[in-house]
Short mmCIF file of C-alpha atoms and ligand atoms in Angstrom, two decimals:
data_model
loop_
_atom_site.label_atom_id
_atom_site.label_comp_id
_atom_site.label_asym_id
_atom_site.label_seq_id
_atom_site.Cartn_x
_atom_site.Cartn_y
_atom_site.Cartn_z
CA MET Z 1 -41.49 -14.49 -4.65
CA ASN Z 2 -38.01 -13.11 -3.96
CA THR Z 3 -35.63 -14.35 -6.63
CA TYR Z 4 -31.85 -14.19 -6.46
CA ASP Z 5 -28.77 -15.66 -8.17
CA LEU Z 6 -27.34 -16.75 -4.83
CA ILE Z 7 -28.66 -17.26 -1.31
CA ILE Z 8 -26.31 -17.34 1.68
CA VAL Z 9 -27.60 -18.49 5.05
CA GLY Z 10 -25.64 -16.86 7.90
CA ALA Z 11 -23.93 -13.49 8.26
CA GLY Z 12 -20.88 -14.56 10.25
CA PRO Z 13 -17.41 -13.91 8.77
CA GLY Z 14 -17.84 -16.73 6.22
CA GLY Z 15 -21.25 -15.63 4.96
CA SER Z 16 -20.24 -11.97 4.78
CA VAL Z 17 -17.09 -12.64 2.74
CA ALA Z 18 -19.05 -14.93 0.40
CA ALA Z 19 -21.75 -12.23 -0.01
CA LYS Z 20 -19.15 -9.52 -0.67
CA ILE Z 21 -17.31 -11.50 -3.35
CA ALA Z 22 -20.51 -12.72 -5.01
CA ALA Z 23 -21.96 -9.20 -5.16
CA GLU Z 24 -18.69 -7.86 -6.56
CA LYS Z 25 -18.94 -10.52 -9.29
CA GLY Z 26 -22.36 -9.18 -10.21
CA LEU Z 27 -24.55 -11.87 -8.62
CA LYS Z 28 -27.87 -10.80 -7.17
CA THR Z 29 -27.08 -11.95 -3.65
CA VAL Z 30 -29.01 -12.12 -0.40
CA PHE Z 31 -27.59 -13.21 2.97
CA PHE Z 32 -29.69 -14.02 6.01
CA GLU Z 33 -29.02 -13.53 9.69
CA ARG Z 34 -31.27 -14.84 12.42
CA GLY Z 35 -29.98 -12.22 14.90
CA ARG Z 36 -31.16 -8.60 14.89
CA LYS Z 37 -27.69 -7.81 13.58
CA PRO Z 38 -24.64 -9.90 12.65
CA GLY Z 39 -22.65 -10.81 15.76
CA GLU Z 40 -25.60 -10.17 18.06
CA LYS Z 41 -24.72 -13.18 20.18
CA ASN Z 42 -21.13 -11.91 20.68
CA SER Z 43 -20.19 -15.45 21.52
CA SER Z 44 -17.43 -17.59 20.05
CA GLY Z 45 -14.04 -16.67 18.71
CA CYS Z 46 -12.42 -13.29 18.86
CA GLY Z 47 -8.73 -13.79 18.07
CA LEU Z 48 -8.13 -12.88 14.43
CA GLY Z 49 -5.19 -14.74 12.91
CA PRO Z 50 -2.54 -12.88 10.88
CA ARG Z 51 -3.29 -14.88 7.73
CA MET Z 52 -6.51 -12.87 7.46
CA PHE Z 53 -4.42 -9.70 7.20
CA ARG Z 54 -2.09 -11.32 4.65
CA ASP Z 55 -4.82 -12.80 2.44
CA PHE Z 56 -7.55 -10.15 2.79
CA PRO Z 57 -5.37 -7.02 3.01
CA GLU Z 58 -7.81 -4.56 1.44
CA MET Z 59 -10.46 -5.41 4.01
CA MET Z 60 -8.28 -5.91 7.06
CA LYS Z 61 -6.36 -2.65 6.73
CA LYS Z 62 -9.71 -0.94 7.38
CA LEU Z 63 -10.09 -2.62 10.78
CA THR Z 64 -9.23 0.18 13.21
CA PRO Z 65 -9.93 0.92 16.88
CA GLU Z 66 -12.26 3.70 15.70
CA LYS Z 67 -14.39 1.02 14.00
CA CYS Z 68 -13.96 -1.70 16.62
CA HIS Z 69 -13.31 -0.22 20.06
CA SER Z 70 -12.57 -3.58 21.64
CA MET Z 71 -9.45 -4.14 19.46
CA ARG Z 72 -6.30 -5.18 21.31
CA ALA Z 73 -3.31 -6.98 19.83
CA GLY Z 74 -2.40 -10.29 21.47
CA VAL Z 75 1.33 -9.68 21.19
CA ALA Z 76 2.75 -12.22 23.61
CA ALA Z 77 1.19 -15.39 24.98
CA ARG Z 78 1.59 -16.69 28.49
CA ASN Z 79 1.43 -20.43 29.01
CA TYR Z 80 0.54 -21.23 32.62
CA PHE Z 81 1.16 -24.76 33.85
CA VAL Z 82 -1.23 -25.76 36.65
CA ASN Z 83 -0.45 -28.90 38.65
CA LYS Z 84 -2.76 -31.46 40.23
CA ASP Z 85 -2.94 -29.40 43.42
CA ASP Z 86 -4.27 -26.46 41.40
CA ILE Z 87 -1.05 -24.52 41.88
CA VAL Z 88 0.43 -22.52 39.00
CA ALA Z 89 3.71 -24.43 38.92
CA GLY Z 90 5.25 -22.10 36.34
CA TYR Z 91 4.70 -20.21 33.16
CA ILE Z 92 6.41 -19.53 29.84
CA MET Z 93 5.84 -16.36 27.87
CA ALA Z 94 6.32 -16.37 24.09
CA ARG Z 95 6.04 -13.70 21.43
CA PRO Z 96 6.48 -13.94 17.63
CA THR Z 97 9.94 -15.35 16.94
CA GLU Z 98 12.55 -14.52 14.31
CA SER Z 99 11.36 -17.22 11.90
CA VAL Z 100 7.96 -15.57 11.43
CA SER Z 101 7.96 -14.42 7.83
CA TYR Z 102 5.56 -11.51 7.32
CA GLU Z 103 3.87 -8.54 8.93
CA PRO Z 104 1.68 -8.26 10.94
CA ALA Z 105 2.49 -11.77 12.16
CA LYS Z 106 5.92 -10.49 13.22
CA SER Z 107 4.24 -7.97 15.52
CA TRP Z 108 1.49 -9.98 17.19
CA ILE Z 109 0.00 -13.46 17.44
CA THR Z 110 -3.69 -12.52 17.20
CA MET Z 111 -5.71 -9.33 16.89
CA ASN Z 112 -8.47 -9.58 19.46
CA VAL Z 113 -11.86 -8.04 18.81
CA TYR Z 114 -15.41 -8.68 20.02
CA ARG Z 115 -17.62 -10.43 17.51
CA SER Z 116 -20.44 -7.99 18.34
CA GLU Z 117 -18.23 -5.39 16.63
CA PHE Z 118 -16.36 -7.52 14.09
CA ASP Z 119 -19.35 -9.30 12.50
CA PRO Z 120 -21.35 -6.12 11.69
CA TRP Z 121 -18.12 -4.51 10.45
CA ILE Z 122 -17.36 -7.33 8.01
CA ALA Z 123 -21.02 -7.63 6.89
CA GLU Z 124 -20.88 -3.99 5.80
CA PHE Z 125 -18.36 -4.88 3.06
CA ALA Z 126 -21.01 -7.16 1.57
CA THR Z 127 -23.84 -4.64 1.75
CA ASP Z 128 -21.54 -1.93 0.35
CA ALA Z 129 -20.82 -4.28 -2.57
CA GLY Z 130 -24.56 -4.58 -3.21
CA ALA Z 131 -25.57 -7.76 -1.35
CA GLU Z 132 -28.89 -7.62 0.48
CA LEU Z 133 -28.75 -8.44 4.20
CA LYS Z 134 -31.92 -9.73 5.84
CA THR Z 135 -31.61 -9.73 9.63
CA SER Z 136 -34.04 -11.22 12.19
CA THR Z 137 -34.69 -13.94 9.62
CA LEU Z 138 -34.33 -17.56 10.64
CA ILE Z 139 -34.04 -19.96 7.71
CA ILE Z 140 -35.72 -23.22 8.61
CA ASP Z 141 -35.71 -25.28 5.41
CA LEU Z 142 -34.61 -25.61 1.80
CA LEU Z 143 -37.03 -25.27 -1.09
CA LYS Z 144 -36.89 -27.98 -3.73
CA GLU Z 145 -38.32 -28.24 -7.23
CA ASN Z 146 -38.15 -31.49 -9.22
CA GLY Z 147 -35.83 -32.85 -6.55
CA LYS Z 148 -33.41 -29.92 -6.98
CA VAL Z 149 -32.60 -27.20 -4.47
CA SER Z 150 -34.36 -24.00 -5.53
CA GLY Z 151 -34.12 -21.74 -2.47
CA VAL Z 152 -34.93 -21.43 1.23
CA ILE Z 153 -37.88 -20.76 3.48
CA ASP Z 154 -37.89 -18.72 6.69
CA ASP Z 155 -39.73 -19.24 9.97
CA LYS Z 156 -42.52 -16.88 8.88
CA GLY Z 157 -43.14 -18.98 5.77
CA GLU Z 158 -41.52 -16.48 3.37
CA LYS Z 159 -39.88 -18.16 0.36
CA TYR Z 160 -36.69 -17.04 -1.37
CA LYS Z 161 -35.55 -18.56 -4.66
CA ALA Z 162 -32.05 -19.14 -6.05
CA PRO Z 163 -30.43 -22.04 -7.92
CA ILE Z 164 -27.58 -22.19 -5.40
CA VAL Z 165 -27.43 -21.89 -1.59
CA ILE Z 166 -24.30 -21.41 0.51
CA GLY Z 167 -24.63 -22.76 4.05
CA ALA Z 168 -22.68 -20.29 6.21
CA ASP Z 169 -24.92 -20.94 9.17
CA GLY Z 170 -22.31 -22.08 11.69
CA ALA Z 171 -21.96 -25.16 13.85
CA VAL Z 172 -25.62 -26.17 13.95
CA SER Z 173 -26.11 -25.74 10.23
CA THR Z 174 -29.70 -26.04 9.02
CA VAL Z 175 -28.48 -26.07 5.41
CA ALA Z 176 -26.13 -29.00 6.10
CA GLN Z 177 -28.83 -31.04 7.74
CA LYS Z 178 -31.71 -30.20 5.41
CA SER Z 179 -29.59 -30.87 2.32
CA GLY Z 180 -28.76 -34.34 3.62
CA LEU Z 181 -25.01 -33.59 3.45
CA ARG Z 182 -24.83 -34.65 7.06
CA SER Z 183 -26.98 -35.15 10.12
CA LYS Z 184 -25.93 -33.68 13.48
CA TRP Z 185 -22.22 -33.82 14.25
CA SER Z 186 -21.26 -36.95 16.12
CA GLN Z 187 -20.00 -36.39 19.65
CA ASN Z 188 -16.34 -36.62 18.74
CA GLN Z 189 -16.70 -34.06 15.93
CA VAL Z 190 -17.99 -31.19 18.01
CA THR Z 191 -16.82 -29.40 21.14
CA LEU Z 192 -18.83 -27.48 23.70
CA THR Z 193 -17.04 -24.30 24.71
CA LEU Z 194 -17.93 -22.07 27.61
CA GLN Z 195 -16.44 -18.69 28.33
CA TYR Z 196 -16.66 -15.91 30.88
CA ASP Z 197 -16.48 -12.39 29.56
CA PHE Z 198 -14.82 -10.22 32.22
CA GLN Z 199 -14.87 -6.45 32.20
CA ALA Z 200 -11.64 -4.69 33.27
CA PRO Z 201 -10.36 -1.12 32.92
CA SER Z 202 -8.07 -0.71 29.88
CA GLU Z 203 -5.39 1.08 31.95
CA LYS Z 204 -5.22 -1.85 34.36
CA ILE Z 205 -4.76 -4.29 31.49
CA ASP Z 206 -2.04 -2.03 30.03
CA ASP Z 207 -0.23 -1.69 33.38
CA ILE Z 208 -0.48 -5.27 34.62
CA MET Z 209 -0.45 -7.41 31.49
CA GLY Z 210 1.56 -5.08 29.24
CA ASP Z 211 1.46 -6.74 25.84
CA GLU Z 212 1.12 -10.29 27.30
CA THR Z 213 -2.48 -10.30 26.22
CA LEU Z 214 -3.07 -13.93 25.33
CA ALA Z 215 -2.77 -16.96 27.57
CA VAL Z 216 -3.30 -20.68 27.68
CA TRP Z 217 -3.81 -22.32 31.05
CA TRP Z 218 -2.54 -25.90 30.75
CA GLY Z 219 -4.09 -27.85 33.60
CA SER Z 220 -3.80 -31.25 35.24
CA ASN Z 221 -7.43 -30.96 36.36
CA PHE Z 222 -9.15 -29.13 33.51
CA PRO Z 223 -8.95 -29.04 29.71
CA ALA Z 224 -6.74 -26.30 28.26
CA SER Z 225 -8.30 -22.92 28.94
CA TYR Z 226 -7.61 -19.82 26.85
CA GLN Z 227 -7.54 -16.16 27.87
CA VAL Z 228 -7.92 -13.39 25.30
CA PHE Z 229 -7.63 -9.72 26.27
CA PHE Z 230 -9.60 -6.94 24.60
CA ASN Z 231 -9.43 -3.21 25.11
CA ASP Z 232 -11.70 -3.23 28.17
CA GLY Z 233 -11.96 -6.83 29.27
CA PHE Z 234 -11.06 -10.43 28.55
CA HIS Z 235 -12.47 -13.87 27.86
CA GLN Z 236 -11.63 -16.96 29.86
CA GLY Z 237 -12.88 -19.98 27.98
CA LEU Z 238 -12.61 -23.73 27.96
CA GLY Z 239 -14.09 -26.54 25.92
CA ASN Z 240 -13.81 -30.19 25.03
CA TRP Z 241 -15.31 -32.77 22.71
CA MET Z 242 -18.78 -33.90 23.76
CA THR Z 243 -17.48 -37.40 24.51
CA TRP Z 244 -15.21 -36.13 27.29
CA TRP Z 245 -17.38 -34.40 29.89
CA ASP Z 246 -17.93 -36.21 33.17
CA LYS Z 247 -19.03 -33.00 34.91
CA THR Z 248 -20.51 -29.80 33.49
CA PRO Z 249 -18.26 -27.46 31.49
CA LEU Z 250 -19.00 -24.78 34.10
CA PHE Z 251 -17.50 -26.99 36.82
CA TYR Z 252 -14.21 -27.08 34.90
CA LEU Z 253 -14.25 -23.42 33.88
CA ASN Z 254 -14.83 -22.44 37.51
CA ARG Z 255 -11.89 -24.62 38.47
CA VAL Z 256 -9.69 -22.26 36.43
CA VAL Z 257 -11.32 -19.09 37.62
CA ASN Z 258 -11.15 -20.24 41.25
CA LEU Z 259 -7.40 -20.89 41.17
CA LYS Z 260 -5.78 -18.74 43.85
CA TYR Z 261 -3.45 -17.32 41.21
CA TYR Z 262 -6.40 -16.46 38.98
CA GLN Z 263 -8.35 -14.80 41.78
CA ARG Z 264 -5.30 -12.65 42.48
CA LEU Z 265 -5.19 -11.67 38.80
CA LEU Z 266 -8.90 -10.75 38.87
CA LYS Z 267 -8.31 -8.62 41.94
CA ILE Z 268 -5.37 -6.67 40.60
CA LEU Z 269 -7.06 -6.22 37.21
CA ASP Z 270 -10.21 -5.02 38.98
CA ALA Z 271 -12.10 -7.49 36.76
CA LYS Z 272 -15.82 -8.25 37.05
CA PRO Z 273 -17.74 -10.99 35.22
CA ARG Z 274 -19.97 -9.47 32.54
CA GLU Z 275 -21.43 -12.48 30.75
CA LEU Z 276 -21.25 -16.28 30.56
CA GLN Z 277 -21.38 -17.64 27.01
CA ALA Z 278 -21.66 -21.13 25.51
CA HIS Z 279 -21.08 -22.21 21.96
CA LEU Z 280 -20.64 -25.35 19.88
CA LEU Z 281 -17.55 -25.58 17.74
CA PRO Z 282 -16.99 -28.32 15.14
CA TRP Z 283 -13.45 -29.68 15.50
CA LEU Z 284 -12.62 -32.29 12.88
CA ASP Z 285 -9.52 -33.97 11.55
CA TYR Z 286 -10.82 -33.40 8.00
CA PRO Z 287 -13.88 -31.68 6.50
CA TYR Z 288 -16.18 -33.96 4.51
CA ASN Z 289 -19.43 -33.72 2.47
CA THR Z 290 -19.18 -29.99 1.92
CA TYR Z 291 -20.99 -29.74 -1.42
CA THR Z 292 -23.76 -31.36 -3.41
CA ASP Z 293 -26.23 -30.32 -6.16
CA GLY Z 294 -26.99 -26.61 -5.57
CA ILE Z 295 -25.36 -26.48 -2.12
CA ILE Z 296 -21.95 -25.51 -0.68
CA LEU Z 297 -21.09 -25.53 3.03
CA ILE Z 298 -18.44 -23.11 4.32
CA GLY Z 299 -16.83 -22.20 7.65
CA ASP Z 300 -18.18 -23.97 10.73
CA ALA Z 301 -21.11 -25.39 8.75
CA GLY Z 302 -18.58 -27.36 6.67
CA GLY Z 303 -16.32 -28.30 9.62
CA PHE Z 304 -13.41 -26.06 8.56
CA PRO Z 305 -11.90 -24.84 11.88
CA CYS Z 306 -8.21 -25.69 12.12
CA PRO Z 307 -7.63 -29.30 13.23
CA LEU Z 308 -5.01 -28.22 15.78
CA GLU Z 309 -6.35 -25.22 17.66
CA ALA Z 310 -9.72 -24.58 15.98
CA GLU Z 311 -8.94 -21.17 14.50
CA GLY Z 312 -12.17 -20.79 12.55
CA ILE Z 313 -12.61 -17.22 11.34
CA TYR Z 314 -9.86 -17.31 8.71
CA PRO Z 315 -11.03 -20.70 7.31
CA ALA Z 316 -14.60 -19.35 7.18
CA MET Z 317 -13.41 -16.34 5.16
CA VAL Z 318 -11.25 -18.41 2.80
CA THR Z 319 -13.96 -20.99 2.15
CA GLY Z 320 -16.51 -18.14 1.78
CA LYS Z 321 -14.38 -16.54 -0.91
CA ILE Z 322 -13.90 -19.80 -2.83
CA ALA Z 323 -17.60 -20.73 -2.57
CA ALA Z 324 -18.61 -17.34 -3.98
CA GLU Z 325 -16.18 -17.70 -6.90
CA VAL Z 326 -17.48 -21.20 -7.66
CA ALA Z 327 -21.09 -19.97 -7.37
CA ALA Z 328 -20.35 -17.14 -9.84
CA GLU Z 329 -18.96 -19.66 -12.34
CA ALA Z 330 -22.00 -21.88 -11.85
CA VAL Z 331 -24.36 -18.96 -12.45
CA SER Z 332 -22.57 -18.02 -15.66
CA SER Z 333 -22.53 -21.62 -16.95
CA GLY Z 334 -25.98 -22.51 -15.61
CA ASP Z 335 -24.52 -25.72 -14.15
CA PHE Z 336 -25.29 -26.15 -10.44
CA SER Z 337 -24.63 -29.88 -10.32
CA LYS Z 338 -22.50 -31.58 -7.71
CA GLU Z 339 -19.96 -32.23 -10.44
CA SER Z 340 -19.65 -28.50 -11.16
CA LEU Z 341 -19.52 -27.50 -7.47
CA LYS Z 342 -16.69 -29.97 -6.92
CA LYS Z 343 -14.47 -26.99 -7.79
CA PHE Z 344 -15.14 -25.74 -4.27
CA ASP Z 345 -13.49 -28.83 -2.82
CA GLU Z 346 -10.58 -28.58 -5.24
CA GLY Z 347 -10.25 -24.88 -4.46
CA TRP Z 348 -9.94 -24.95 -0.66
CA LYS Z 349 -7.52 -27.88 -0.83
CA LYS Z 350 -5.05 -25.64 -2.70
CA THR Z 351 -5.09 -22.97 0.03
CA SER Z 352 -3.39 -22.58 3.38
CA ILE Z 353 -6.44 -24.37 4.85
CA GLY Z 354 -5.89 -27.36 2.60
CA GLU Z 355 -2.23 -27.47 3.60
CA GLU Z 356 -3.25 -27.42 7.28
CA PHE Z 357 -5.63 -30.35 6.83
CA GLU Z 358 -2.96 -32.45 5.09
CA ALA Z 359 -1.69 -33.25 8.57
CA GLY Z 360 -5.22 -32.89 9.99
CA ALA Z 361 -5.47 -36.31 11.62
CA GLU Z 362 -2.03 -36.07 13.23
CA LEU Z 363 -2.56 -32.52 14.52
CA TRP Z 364 -6.03 -33.34 15.83
CA ASN Z 365 -4.78 -36.49 17.59
CA ILE Z 366 -1.92 -34.84 19.44
CA TRP Z 367 -4.02 -31.88 20.55
CA LYS Z 368 -6.88 -34.06 21.75
CA ALA Z 369 -4.47 -36.35 23.57
CA LEU Z 370 -2.48 -33.61 25.32
CA PRO Z 371 -4.27 -30.51 26.64
CA PHE Z 372 -7.74 -32.03 26.28
CA SER Z 373 -6.97 -35.16 28.28
CA PRO Z 374 -5.99 -33.43 31.50
CA LYS Z 375 -6.35 -36.33 33.87
CA GLU Z 376 -4.63 -38.89 31.64
CA THR Z 377 -1.90 -36.80 30.02
CA MET Z 378 -1.48 -33.40 31.61
CA SER Z 379 -1.26 -35.00 35.06
CA TRP Z 380 2.24 -36.29 34.12
CA PHE Z 381 3.10 -33.71 31.47
CA VAL Z 382 2.83 -30.69 33.79
CA PRO Z 383 5.16 -32.04 36.53
CA MET Z 384 7.55 -33.38 33.86
CA ILE Z 385 7.85 -30.06 32.04
CA MET Z 386 8.17 -28.19 35.33
CA GLU Z 387 10.87 -30.63 36.47
CA ILE Z 388 12.88 -29.66 33.39
CA LEU Z 389 12.11 -25.93 33.40
CA GLY Z 390 11.89 -25.31 37.12
CA GLY Z 391 14.33 -27.91 38.40
CA ILE Z 392 17.41 -26.12 37.14
CA PHE Z 393 16.66 -23.07 39.29
CA ASP Z 394 16.89 -25.14 42.46
CA TRP Z 395 19.81 -24.61 44.88
CA SER Z 396 19.02 -27.52 47.15
CA GLN Z 397 22.06 -29.49 45.92
CA PRO Z 398 25.22 -28.82 43.89
CA HIS Z 399 24.06 -28.19 40.30
CA GLY Z 400 25.61 -31.34 38.89
CA LYS Z 401 23.75 -33.39 41.46
CA ARG Z 402 20.51 -31.52 40.70
CA VAL Z 403 20.89 -32.30 36.99
CA ARG Z 404 21.27 -35.99 37.83
CA GLN Z 405 18.21 -35.80 40.11
CA ILE Z 406 16.18 -34.08 37.39
CA ILE Z 407 17.18 -36.59 34.72
CA SER Z 408 16.41 -39.52 36.94
CA HIS Z 409 13.02 -38.05 37.85
CA VAL Z 410 12.18 -37.24 34.22
CA LYS Z 411 13.08 -40.87 33.40
CA SER Z 412 10.38 -41.98 35.85
CA TYR Z 413 7.75 -40.37 33.54
CA MET Z 414 8.99 -42.33 30.53
CA PRO Z 415 6.58 -45.28 30.91
CA LYS Z 416 3.79 -42.73 30.31
CA ALA Z 417 5.62 -40.31 28.01
CA THR Z 418 7.09 -42.93 25.62
CA PRO Z 419 3.80 -44.45 24.42
CA PHE Z 420 2.42 -40.91 24.07
CA ILE Z 421 5.39 -39.85 21.93
CA MET Z 422 5.23 -43.00 19.80
CA LYS Z 423 1.48 -42.68 19.26
CA ASN Z 424 1.14 -38.93 18.79
CA VAL Z 425 4.46 -37.17 18.24
CA PHE Z 426 6.25 -39.52 15.81
CA PRO Z 427 3.31 -39.75 13.36
CA LEU Z 428 3.07 -35.95 13.32
CA VAL Z 429 6.79 -35.49 12.68
CA ALA Z 430 6.70 -38.17 9.98
CA LYS Z 431 3.72 -36.46 8.31
CA ILE Z 432 5.21 -32.97 8.42
CA PHE Z 433 8.55 -34.13 7.02
CA GLU Z 434 7.20 -36.92 4.81
CA ASP Z 435 8.73 -35.47 1.64
CA ASP Z 436 12.17 -34.72 3.00
CA LEU Z 437 12.60 -36.85 6.09
CA ASP Z 438 15.63 -38.52 4.53
CA LYS Z 439 17.32 -35.13 3.97
CA ILE Z 440 16.87 -34.17 7.60
CA MET Z 441 17.70 -37.54 9.05
CA ASP Z 442 19.90 -39.11 6.39
CA PRO Z 443 20.90 -42.38 8.07
CA LYS Z 444 24.20 -42.53 6.09
CA LYS Z 445 25.23 -39.07 7.29
CA ILE Z 446 24.25 -39.90 10.86
CA MET Z 447 26.30 -43.11 10.76
CA LYS Z 448 29.33 -41.17 9.50
CA VAL Z 449 29.15 -38.46 12.14
CA LEU Z 450 28.11 -40.58 15.10
CA PRO Z 451 31.38 -42.53 15.59
CA LYS Z 452 33.34 -39.24 15.47
CA LEU Z 453 31.09 -37.74 18.11
CA LEU Z 454 31.51 -40.83 20.26
CA ASP Z 455 35.30 -40.54 19.93
CA MET Z 456 35.10 -36.99 21.24
CA LEU Z 457 33.35 -38.03 24.45
CA PRO Z 458 35.66 -38.12 27.50
CA GLN Z 459 36.53 -41.76 28.12
CA LYS Z 460 37.15 -41.44 31.80
CA LYS Z 461 36.05 -38.85 34.28
CA LYS Z 462 38.87 -36.96 35.99
CA ARG Z 463 38.19 -35.24 39.26
CA ARG Z 464 39.64 -31.77 39.51
CA GLY Z 465 42.31 -31.58 42.17
CA SER Z 466 43.05 -35.29 42.02
CA GLN Z 467 46.75 -36.19 41.61
CA GLU Z 468 47.87 -36.91 38.04
CA LYS Z 469 49.60 -40.25 37.80
C1 FAD F 501 -15.63 -20.08 22.34
C2 FAD F 501 -15.01 -20.06 20.98
C3 FAD F 501 -13.80 -19.43 20.79
C4 FAD F 501 -13.24 -19.37 19.52
N1 FAD F 501 -12.07 -18.69 19.35
C5 FAD F 501 -11.64 -18.43 18.09
C6 FAD F 501 -10.57 -17.53 17.87
O1 FAD F 501 -10.03 -16.94 18.81
N2 FAD F 501 -10.17 -17.31 16.60
C7 FAD F 501 -10.78 -17.91 15.55
O2 FAD F 501 -10.37 -17.69 14.40
N3 FAD F 501 -11.81 -18.77 15.73
C8 FAD F 501 -12.27 -19.02 16.97
N4 FAD F 501 -13.35 -19.81 17.15
C9 FAD F 501 -14.03 -20.37 15.98
C10 FAD F 501 -14.85 -19.29 15.23
O3 FAD F 501 -15.64 -18.58 16.14
C11 FAD F 501 -15.73 -19.92 14.17
O4 FAD F 501 -15.01 -20.90 13.49
C12 FAD F 501 -16.22 -18.86 13.17
O5 FAD F 501 -17.07 -17.96 13.81
C13 FAD F 501 -16.95 -19.52 12.01
O6 FAD F 501 -17.49 -18.54 11.17
P1 FAD F 501 -18.78 -18.88 10.29
O7 FAD F 501 -19.07 -17.65 9.50
O8 FAD F 501 -18.60 -20.16 9.60
O9 FAD F 501 -19.96 -19.15 11.35
P2 FAD F 501 -20.53 -18.26 12.51
O10 FAD F 501 -19.58 -17.25 12.96
O11 FAD F 501 -21.09 -19.20 13.53
O12 FAD F 501 -21.73 -17.48 11.83
C14 FAD F 501 -22.93 -18.12 11.48
C15 FAD F 501 -24.03 -17.06 11.44
O13 FAD F 501 -25.21 -17.65 10.92
C16 FAD F 501 -26.33 -17.28 11.71
N5 FAD F 501 -27.31 -18.37 11.54
C17 FAD F 501 -27.17 -19.65 11.99
N6 FAD F 501 -28.23 -20.38 11.61
C18 FAD F 501 -29.03 -19.56 10.90
C19 FAD F 501 -30.29 -19.75 10.25
N7 FAD F 501 -30.87 -20.95 10.23
N8 FAD F 501 -30.86 -18.69 9.64
C20 FAD F 501 -30.25 -17.47 9.65
N9 FAD F 501 -29.06 -17.23 10.26
C21 FAD F 501 -28.47 -18.28 10.86
C22 FAD F 501 -25.76 -17.13 13.10
O14 FAD F 501 -26.56 -16.30 13.92
C23 FAD F 501 -24.39 -16.55 12.84
O15 FAD F 501 -24.39 -15.14 12.83
C24 FAD F 501 -13.91 -19.96 18.42
C25 FAD F 501 -15.11 -20.62 18.63
C26 FAD F 501 -15.66 -20.68 19.89
C27 FAD F 501 -16.95 -21.40 20.08
#
């Protein structure tokens, strides 16, 4: 029998950080990976958020192009707006703005790296700290003694014992299901995400994209599709909640890739498809049931990806760290009860992740209702935003007349936009500013200023050149 202080199932970013911290705290730790190496599947997310570099500086400063050749900073993001005729009606480019408060977030939006390189790199911190990594090992069940969790069993029947198990086994978590913490995700808790991996010469990406190496394609005919550039290629991906699909995800992904504009981009980048990947991604408005007697769920297994845009690597690392700290305390006290492991729940709620989930429902609602409801919402949102952004460049009429045309056209979208704003935007604003809404929108101040502003408005329009009376 193999006996440990702590068992971790999964060697993704969450499992590896948990294993590193636990080993550093002196726990005899093992972590299992079903692949031949961590990151073998090379699927799923590759954009590392800057909070990882802020909160795990000792580790992240060691991430270099020598270690991970695919590394490329996503400095600026293009937002393409695609109308119902599949035409790119316009795009906005954005880079980190002046309000961003720390490095490296001031320099880039994401650091892009293939998981086939990142996952083995991060797992090495755990093995260097003394944790044992068992690859090609699929954990299929939990062991129980006297009704209590006492370890895990693999698909070859090998048993491993420990009084506490961390489920870091991703979206389809065996630990979550076998522990009874939850059954399968319901269809509106999980998204299916498909992505093409294209190969393209680095020099072409440098020359053509410059540092605009992230993109979101906002479509009237497909759910929002992201583009992430690496050193020698890029991902084009798209997903939606399981409840949404009326055709296959590939149908919608091909709709993006077959856009004339996109085909032109592929041609000039000399890009060739390398792989087609599919992955499940839990996307919840709030994580629930993440711990019980002898069990803690972290990362995707616990439903921790960001409720707005599903950034999941940073939450997996943060929850991995907290779970390992709580496990170390449990080992030293000998108390593995649900009551003792509650500290995990209390712990993540105090972090940046907890702060994010405070507005989880509101963020999740607006995101689901906007880019992921293309036919209902984006079909009016894209022409409306392009009317505002693109309309002002039009010389078809005197500018004053154009402004009146634009305003009157934008007003025609109000029957659709107003209920959307009331249902999704107002609750989010109210949630974000719930503590100081009155300071920002003090009704007394507004009432004082408003009449003065009204007095300043011209009472009667005078035409230039008309005779003064
Ligand atoms: C297409 C896509 C794009 C994304 N883009 C981003 C992004 O740009 N940035 C970002 O931050 N997040 C992104 N995410 C989310 C991110 O990938 C995940 O949230 C993150 O990988 C979660 O880390 P984890 O350690 O919890 O789980 P995982 O990374 O899923 O790791 C779980 C590991 O456990 C192993 N495993 C599973 N079951 C078993 C078992 N029974 N026995 C042994 N081993 C097992 C798996 O092989 C895997 O290696 C994206 C997700 C998808 C699907």
